[in-house]
């Protein structure tokens, strides 16, 4: 198959550019970026990004624009546009219109039983890249990002919230608070709101985020993990307090895991005490410690504590095998 052989040779030639000087790489990459094959262009764009060849930006821009023409045919799965937008983002390209074009692109392609949008990754990449465009005012930037809050793709909604977090301003935090309060989204998406608020406002926001723990559901679990990720004493105290009124074993397990993930010495001592006292939460505490990837020293202490109880020792052995 001559066509297949030529394609493989082109891919191999691009891989070989890694061993050449920047000057020797430029012309072959310019030629590859002008290719009609979207996979080859994607390969060239990724290579240009990895090698930091920002001088190829004009060719990357031309290719990016070209693959919006009849995109289902010229760039199925958005392979080229995804790689090209990643390169422009890595080079901190400042033309916001380029990224706005990508943010607004929806590409419906045939799938079994209908059509599916393949441009979610492109919209996400462009939303994150838009944050670095210094020519946009904060108000305009937030307005553009908010437009994607209702995107049909869950991963896009999550990445847009991450982009809002990167702005890092009081206005961005208020938008995240509003989104979290409305709670009209998937739990993991709302988790980006909780994490974003804490990233911008710090541990002072823990009491506000902790209100979402009351529901003891999947949204509450995302809030608990976001609080734990602050790795603070305040996080441990907040989670410990909520543990006292946890309504069911599942929620107990979630809170115990979050407590372990605070990485606080006091948190680990608390969990070890639950094991040592053979409390009702002993096995869940073992699981929580193991999920937190304990140090060899902590694991040794856990082994000593469980050695006197065959049930706990067996549970620890099982947890170690599955970790």
Coordinates of C-alpha atoms in Angstrom, one line a residue:
X1 CA 0.0 0.0 0.0
X2 CA 2.0 3.0 -1.3
X3 CA -0.2 5.6 0.4
X4 CA 0.3 3.9 3.8
X5 CA 4.0 3.6 3.2
X6 CA 4.4 7.3 2.4
X7 CA 2.4 8.3 5.4
X8 CA 4.6 6.1 7.7
X9 CA 7.7 7.7 6.1
X10 CA 6.3 11.2 6.8
X11 CA 5.7 10.3 10.4
X12 CA 9.1 8.8 10.8
X13 CA 10.7 11.9 9.2
X14 CA 8.9 14.1 11.7
X15 CA 10.1 12.0 14.6
X16 CA 13.7 12.2 13.3
X17 CA 13.6 16.0 13.6
X18 CA 14.1 15.7 17.3
X19 CA 17.7 14.9 16.7
X20 CA 18.4 17.9 14.5
X21 CA 19.2 21.6 15.3
X22 CA 16.4 24.1 15.5
X23 CA 17.5 25.6 12.3
X24 CA 17.3 22.3 10.5
X25 CA 13.9 21.5 11.9
X26 CA 12.1 24.7 10.8
X27 CA 11.7 24.1 7.1
X28 CA 10.4 20.4 7.4
X29 CA 8.0 21.5 10.1
X30 CA 6.7 24.4 7.9
X31 CA 6.1 21.9 5.1
X32 CA 4.4 19.5 7.5
X33 CA 2.1 22.3 8.9
X34 CA 1.0 23.0 5.3
X35 CA 0.0 19.4 4.7
X36 CA -3.6 18.5 4.1
X37 CA -3.5 15.5 6.4
X38 CA -4.8 16.5 9.8
X39 CA -2.9 13.9 11.7
X40 CA 0.4 14.9 10.2
X41 CA -0.3 18.6 11.0
X42 CA -1.2 17.6 14.5
X43 CA 2.1 15.7 14.8
X44 CA 4.0 18.7 13.5
X45 CA 2.2 21.2 15.8
X46 CA 2.9 19.0 18.9
X47 CA 6.5 18.7 17.9
X48 CA 6.8 22.5 17.4
X49 CA 5.3 23.0 20.9
X50 CA 7.5 20.5 22.6
X51 CA 10.6 22.0 21.0
X52 CA 9.5 25.6 21.8
X53 CA 9.7 26.7 18.2
X54 CA 7.5 29.8 18.5
X55 CA 8.9 31.2 15.3
X56 CA 6.5 28.8 13.6
X57 CA 3.5 30.7 14.9
X58 CA 2.6 32.2 11.5
X59 CA 2.4 28.7 9.9
X60 CA 0.5 27.4 12.9
X61 CA -2.1 30.2 12.6
X62 CA -2.6 29.6 8.9
X63 CA -3.1 25.9 9.5
X64 CA -5.5 26.6 12.4
X65 CA -7.6 28.8 10.2
X66 CA -7.5 26.3 7.3
X67 CA -9.0 23.4 9.3
X68 CA -12.1 25.3 10.1
X69 CA -13.1 25.0 6.4
X70 CA -15.3 22.0 6.0
X71 CA -14.0 20.7 9.3
X72 CA -15.7 17.4 9.4
X73 CA -13.8 16.4 6.2
X74 CA -10.6 18.2 6.7
X75 CA -10.1 17.6 10.4
X76 CA -12.1 14.7 11.8
X77 CA -11.9 14.4 15.6
X78 CA -10.3 17.9 15.6
X79 CA -6.9 16.4 15.8
X80 CA -5.2 19.2 14.0
X81 CA -7.1 22.1 15.6
X82 CA -6.5 20.6 19.1
X83 CA -2.7 20.3 18.6
X84 CA -2.5 23.7 16.9
X85 CA -4.4 25.4 19.7
X86 CA -2.1 23.7 22.3
X87 CA 0.9 25.1 20.5
X88 CA -0.5 28.6 20.3
X89 CA -1.4 28.5 24.0
X90 CA 2.1 27.2 24.9
X91 CA 3.6 30.1 22.9
X92 CA 1.3 32.6 24.8
X93 CA -0.2 33.9 21.6
X94 CA -2.1 37.1 22.3
X95 CA -4.7 37.3 19.6
X96 CA -7.9 36.6 21.6
X97 CA -10.0 36.3 18.4
X98 CA -8.1 33.1 17.5
X99 CA -9.1 31.5 20.8
X100 CA -12.6 32.8 20.7
X101 CA -13.0 31.2 17.4
X102 CA -12.0 27.9 18.9
X103 CA -14.2 28.4 22.0
X104 CA -17.2 28.8 19.8
X105 CA -16.6 25.9 17.5
X106 CA -18.9 22.9 17.6
X107 CA -18.1 20.0 15.3
X108 CA -20.8 17.4 14.9
X109 CA -19.6 14.2 13.3
X110 CA -21.5 11.0 12.5
X111 CA -21.6 8.3 15.1
X112 CA -23.7 5.2 15.5
X113 CA -27.3 6.4 16.0
X114 CA -26.7 10.1 15.2
X115 CA -24.0 12.8 15.5
X116 CA -21.6 13.7 18.2
X117 CA -19.6 16.9 19.0
X118 CA -15.9 16.3 18.7
X119 CA -14.7 19.8 19.5
X120 CA -14.9 19.8 23.3
X121 CA -11.2 19.5 23.8
X122 CA -10.7 22.4 21.4
X123 CA -13.1 24.6 23.3
X124 CA -11.4 23.7 26.6
X125 CA -7.9 24.5 25.4
X126 CA -9.0 27.8 23.9
X127 CA -10.8 28.8 27.0
X128 CA -7.7 28.3 29.1
X129 CA -5.5 30.0 26.6
X130 CA -7.9 33.0 26.5
X131 CA -6.9 33.8 30.1
X132 CA -3.4 34.7 29.1
X133 CA -4.5 37.2 26.5
X134 CA -3.4 40.5 28.1
X135 CA -5.4 42.6 25.7
X136 CA -8.7 41.5 27.2
X137 CA -10.2 43.3 30.1
X138 CA -11.2 41.1 33.1
X139 CA -14.9 41.9 32.4
X140 CA -14.7 40.8 28.8
X141 CA -12.7 37.7 29.7
X142 CA -15.2 36.6 32.3
X143 CA -18.1 37.3 29.9
X144 CA -16.6 35.1 27.3
X145 CA -15.9 32.3 29.7
X146 CA -19.4 32.4 31.2
X147 CA -20.8 31.8 27.8
X148 CA -19.4 28.2 28.1
X149 CA -21.0 27.5 31.5
X150 CA -23.9 25.9 29.7
X151 CA -21.7 23.8 27.3
X152 CA -23.1 20.4 26.6
X153 CA -19.8 18.8 27.3
X154 CA -19.2 18.2 31.0
X155 CA -15.4 18.4 30.6
X156 CA -15.7 21.8 28.9
X157 CA -17.7 23.2 31.7
X158 CA -15.1 21.9 34.2
X159 CA -12.2 23.4 32.3
X160 CA -13.9 26.7 31.9
X161 CA -14.3 26.8 35.7
X162 CA -10.6 26.1 35.9
X163 CA -10.0 29.0 33.6
X164 CA -12.1 31.3 35.8
X165 CA -10.0 30.2 38.8
X166 CA -6.8 31.1 37.0
X167 CA -8.0 34.7 36.8
X168 CA -7.8 34.7 40.5
X169 CA -9.7 37.9 41.2
X170 CA -12.5 38.7 43.7
X171 CA -14.9 38.9 40.7
X172 CA -13.8 35.4 39.6
X173 CA -14.4 34.0 43.1
X174 CA -17.9 35.6 43.2
X175 CA -18.7 33.9 39.9
X176 CA -17.6 30.6 41.2
X177 CA -19.6 31.1 44.4
X178 CA -22.7 31.8 42.3
X179 CA -22.2 28.7 40.2
X180 CA -21.7 26.6 43.3
X181 CA -24.8 28.0 45.0
X182 CA -27.0 27.3 42.0
X183 CA -25.8 23.6 42.1
X184 CA -27.2 22.9 38.6
X185 CA -24.4 20.7 37.3
X186 CA -22.6 17.4 37.7
X187 CA -20.9 16.9 41.1
X188 CA -17.4 16.7 39.6
X189 CA -18.0 20.0 37.8
X190 CA -19.2 21.7 40.9
X191 CA -16.0 20.4 42.6
X192 CA -14.1 22.7 40.4
X193 CA -16.1 25.6 41.9
X194 CA -15.2 24.5 45.4
X195 CA -11.6 24.1 44.5
X196 CA -11.5 27.3 42.7
X197 CA -13.0 29.3 45.5
X198 CA -10.4 27.9 47.9
X199 CA -7.6 28.5 45.5
X200 CA -8.5 32.2 45.2
X201 CA -9.6 32.9 48.7
X202 CA -7.5 30.4 50.7
X203 CA -8.5 28.7 53.9
X204 CA -10.7 31.7 54.9
X205 CA -13.3 30.2 52.4
X206 CA -13.4 26.8 54.2
X207 CA -16.4 27.8 56.4
X208 CA -18.3 28.9 53.2
X209 CA -17.5 25.7 51.3
X210 CA -18.3 23.6 54.3
X211 CA -22.0 24.4 53.9
X212 CA -22.1 22.0 51.0
X213 CA -21.1 19.1 53.3
X214 CA -24.6 19.1 54.9
X215 CA -26.2 17.3 52.0
X216 CA -23.9 14.3 52.5
X217 CA -24.2 13.4 48.8
X218 CA -21.8 13.4 45.8
X219 CA -21.7 17.2 45.7
X220 CA -20.8 17.2 49.3
X221 CA -18.0 14.6 48.6
X222 CA -16.5 17.0 46.0
X223 CA -16.6 19.8 48.6
X224 CA -14.9 17.6 51.2
X225 CA -12.1 16.7 48.8
X226 CA -11.7 20.4 47.8
X227 CA -11.4 21.3 51.5
X228 CA -8.9 18.5 52.1
X229 CA -6.7 19.7 49.2
X230 CA -5.9 22.9 51.2
X231 CA -3.7 20.6 53.4
X232 CA -4.5 22.8 56.4
X233 CA -5.2 22.3 60.0
X234 CA -8.5 24.2 59.4
X235 CA -9.5 21.6 56.8
X236 CA -8.9 18.7 59.3
X237 CA -10.9 20.4 62.0
X238 CA -13.8 21.2 59.6
X239 CA -13.9 17.6 58.3
X240 CA -13.6 16.1 61.8
X241 CA -16.4 18.2 63.1
X242 CA -18.7 17.1 60.2
X243 CA -17.7 13.4 60.9
X244 CA -19.4 13.6 64.3
X245 CA -22.8 14.0 62.6
X246 CA -22.3 11.9 59.5
X247 CA -25.6 10.2 58.7
X248 CA -24.4 6.9 57.1
X249 CA -21.4 4.7 56.6
X250 CA -20.7 6.0 53.0
X251 CA -20.5 9.6 54.2
X252 CA -18.3 8.4 57.1
X253 CA -16.0 6.8 54.6
X254 CA -15.9 9.9 52.4
X255 CA -15.0 12.2 55.3
X256 CA -12.4 9.8 56.6
X257 CA -10.7 9.7 53.2
X258 CA -10.8 13.5 53.0
X259 CA -9.3 13.7 56.5
X260 CA -6.4 11.5 55.4
X261 CA -5.9 13.6 52.3
X262 CA -5.3 16.8 54.4
X263 CA -1.8 15.3 55.0
X264 CA -1.9 16.8 58.5
X265 CA 0.0 14.9 61.2
X266 CA -3.0 15.5 63.6
X267 CA -5.3 13.9 61.0
X268 CA -3.2 10.8 60.7
X269 CA -3.0 10.5 64.5
X270 CA -6.8 10.8 64.6
X271 CA -7.2 8.0 62.1
X272 CA -4.7 5.8 63.9
X273 CA -6.6 6.3 67.1
X274 CA -9.8 5.1 65.5
X275 CA -8.0 2.0 64.4
X276 CA -6.3 1.5 67.8
X277 CA -9.6 1.9 69.7
X278 CA -11.3 -0.6 67.3
X279 CA -14.0 1.9 66.7
X280 CA -16.8 1.4 64.2
X281 CA -14.8 3.5 61.8
X282 CA -11.6 1.4 62.2
X283 CA -11.8 -0.4 58.8
X284 CA -12.8 2.7 57.0
X285 CA -9.9 4.5 58.7
X286 CA -7.5 1.9 57.4
X287 CA -8.9 2.4 53.9
X288 CA -8.6 6.1 54.2
X289 CA -4.9 5.9 55.3
X290 CA -4.1 3.5 52.5
X291 CA -5.7 5.8 49.9
X292 CA -3.5 8.6 51.1
X293 CA -0.3 6.6 50.2
X294 CA 1.2 6.4 53.7
X295 CA 4.9 6.7 54.4
X296 CA 6.7 3.5 55.4
X297 CA 6.8 4.7 59.0
X298 CA 3.1 5.3 59.1
X299 CA 2.4 2.0 57.5
X300 CA 4.6 0.2 60.1
X301 CA 2.6 1.9 62.9
X302 CA -0.6 0.8 61.2
X303 CA 0.6 -2.8 61.1
X304 CA 1.5 -2.8 64.8
X305 CA -1.9 -1.4 65.7
X306 CA -3.8 -4.0 63.7
X307 CA -1.7 -7.0 64.7
X308 CA -3.7 -7.5 67.9
X309 CA -7.0 -7.9 66.0
X310 CA -7.2 -10.5 63.3
X311 CA -10.1 -8.9 61.5
X312 CA -8.3 -5.5 61.2
X313 CA -5.1 -7.2 60.2
X314 CA -6.8 -9.1 57.4
X315 CA -8.5 -5.9 56.3
X316 CA -5.2 -4.1 56.2
X317 CA -3.6 -7.0 54.2
X318 CA -6.5 -6.8 51.7
X319 CA -6.2 -3.0 51.5
X320 CA -2.4 -3.2 50.8
X321 CA -3.0 -5.7 48.0
X322 CA -5.5 -3.5 46.3
X323 CA -3.6 -0.2 46.7

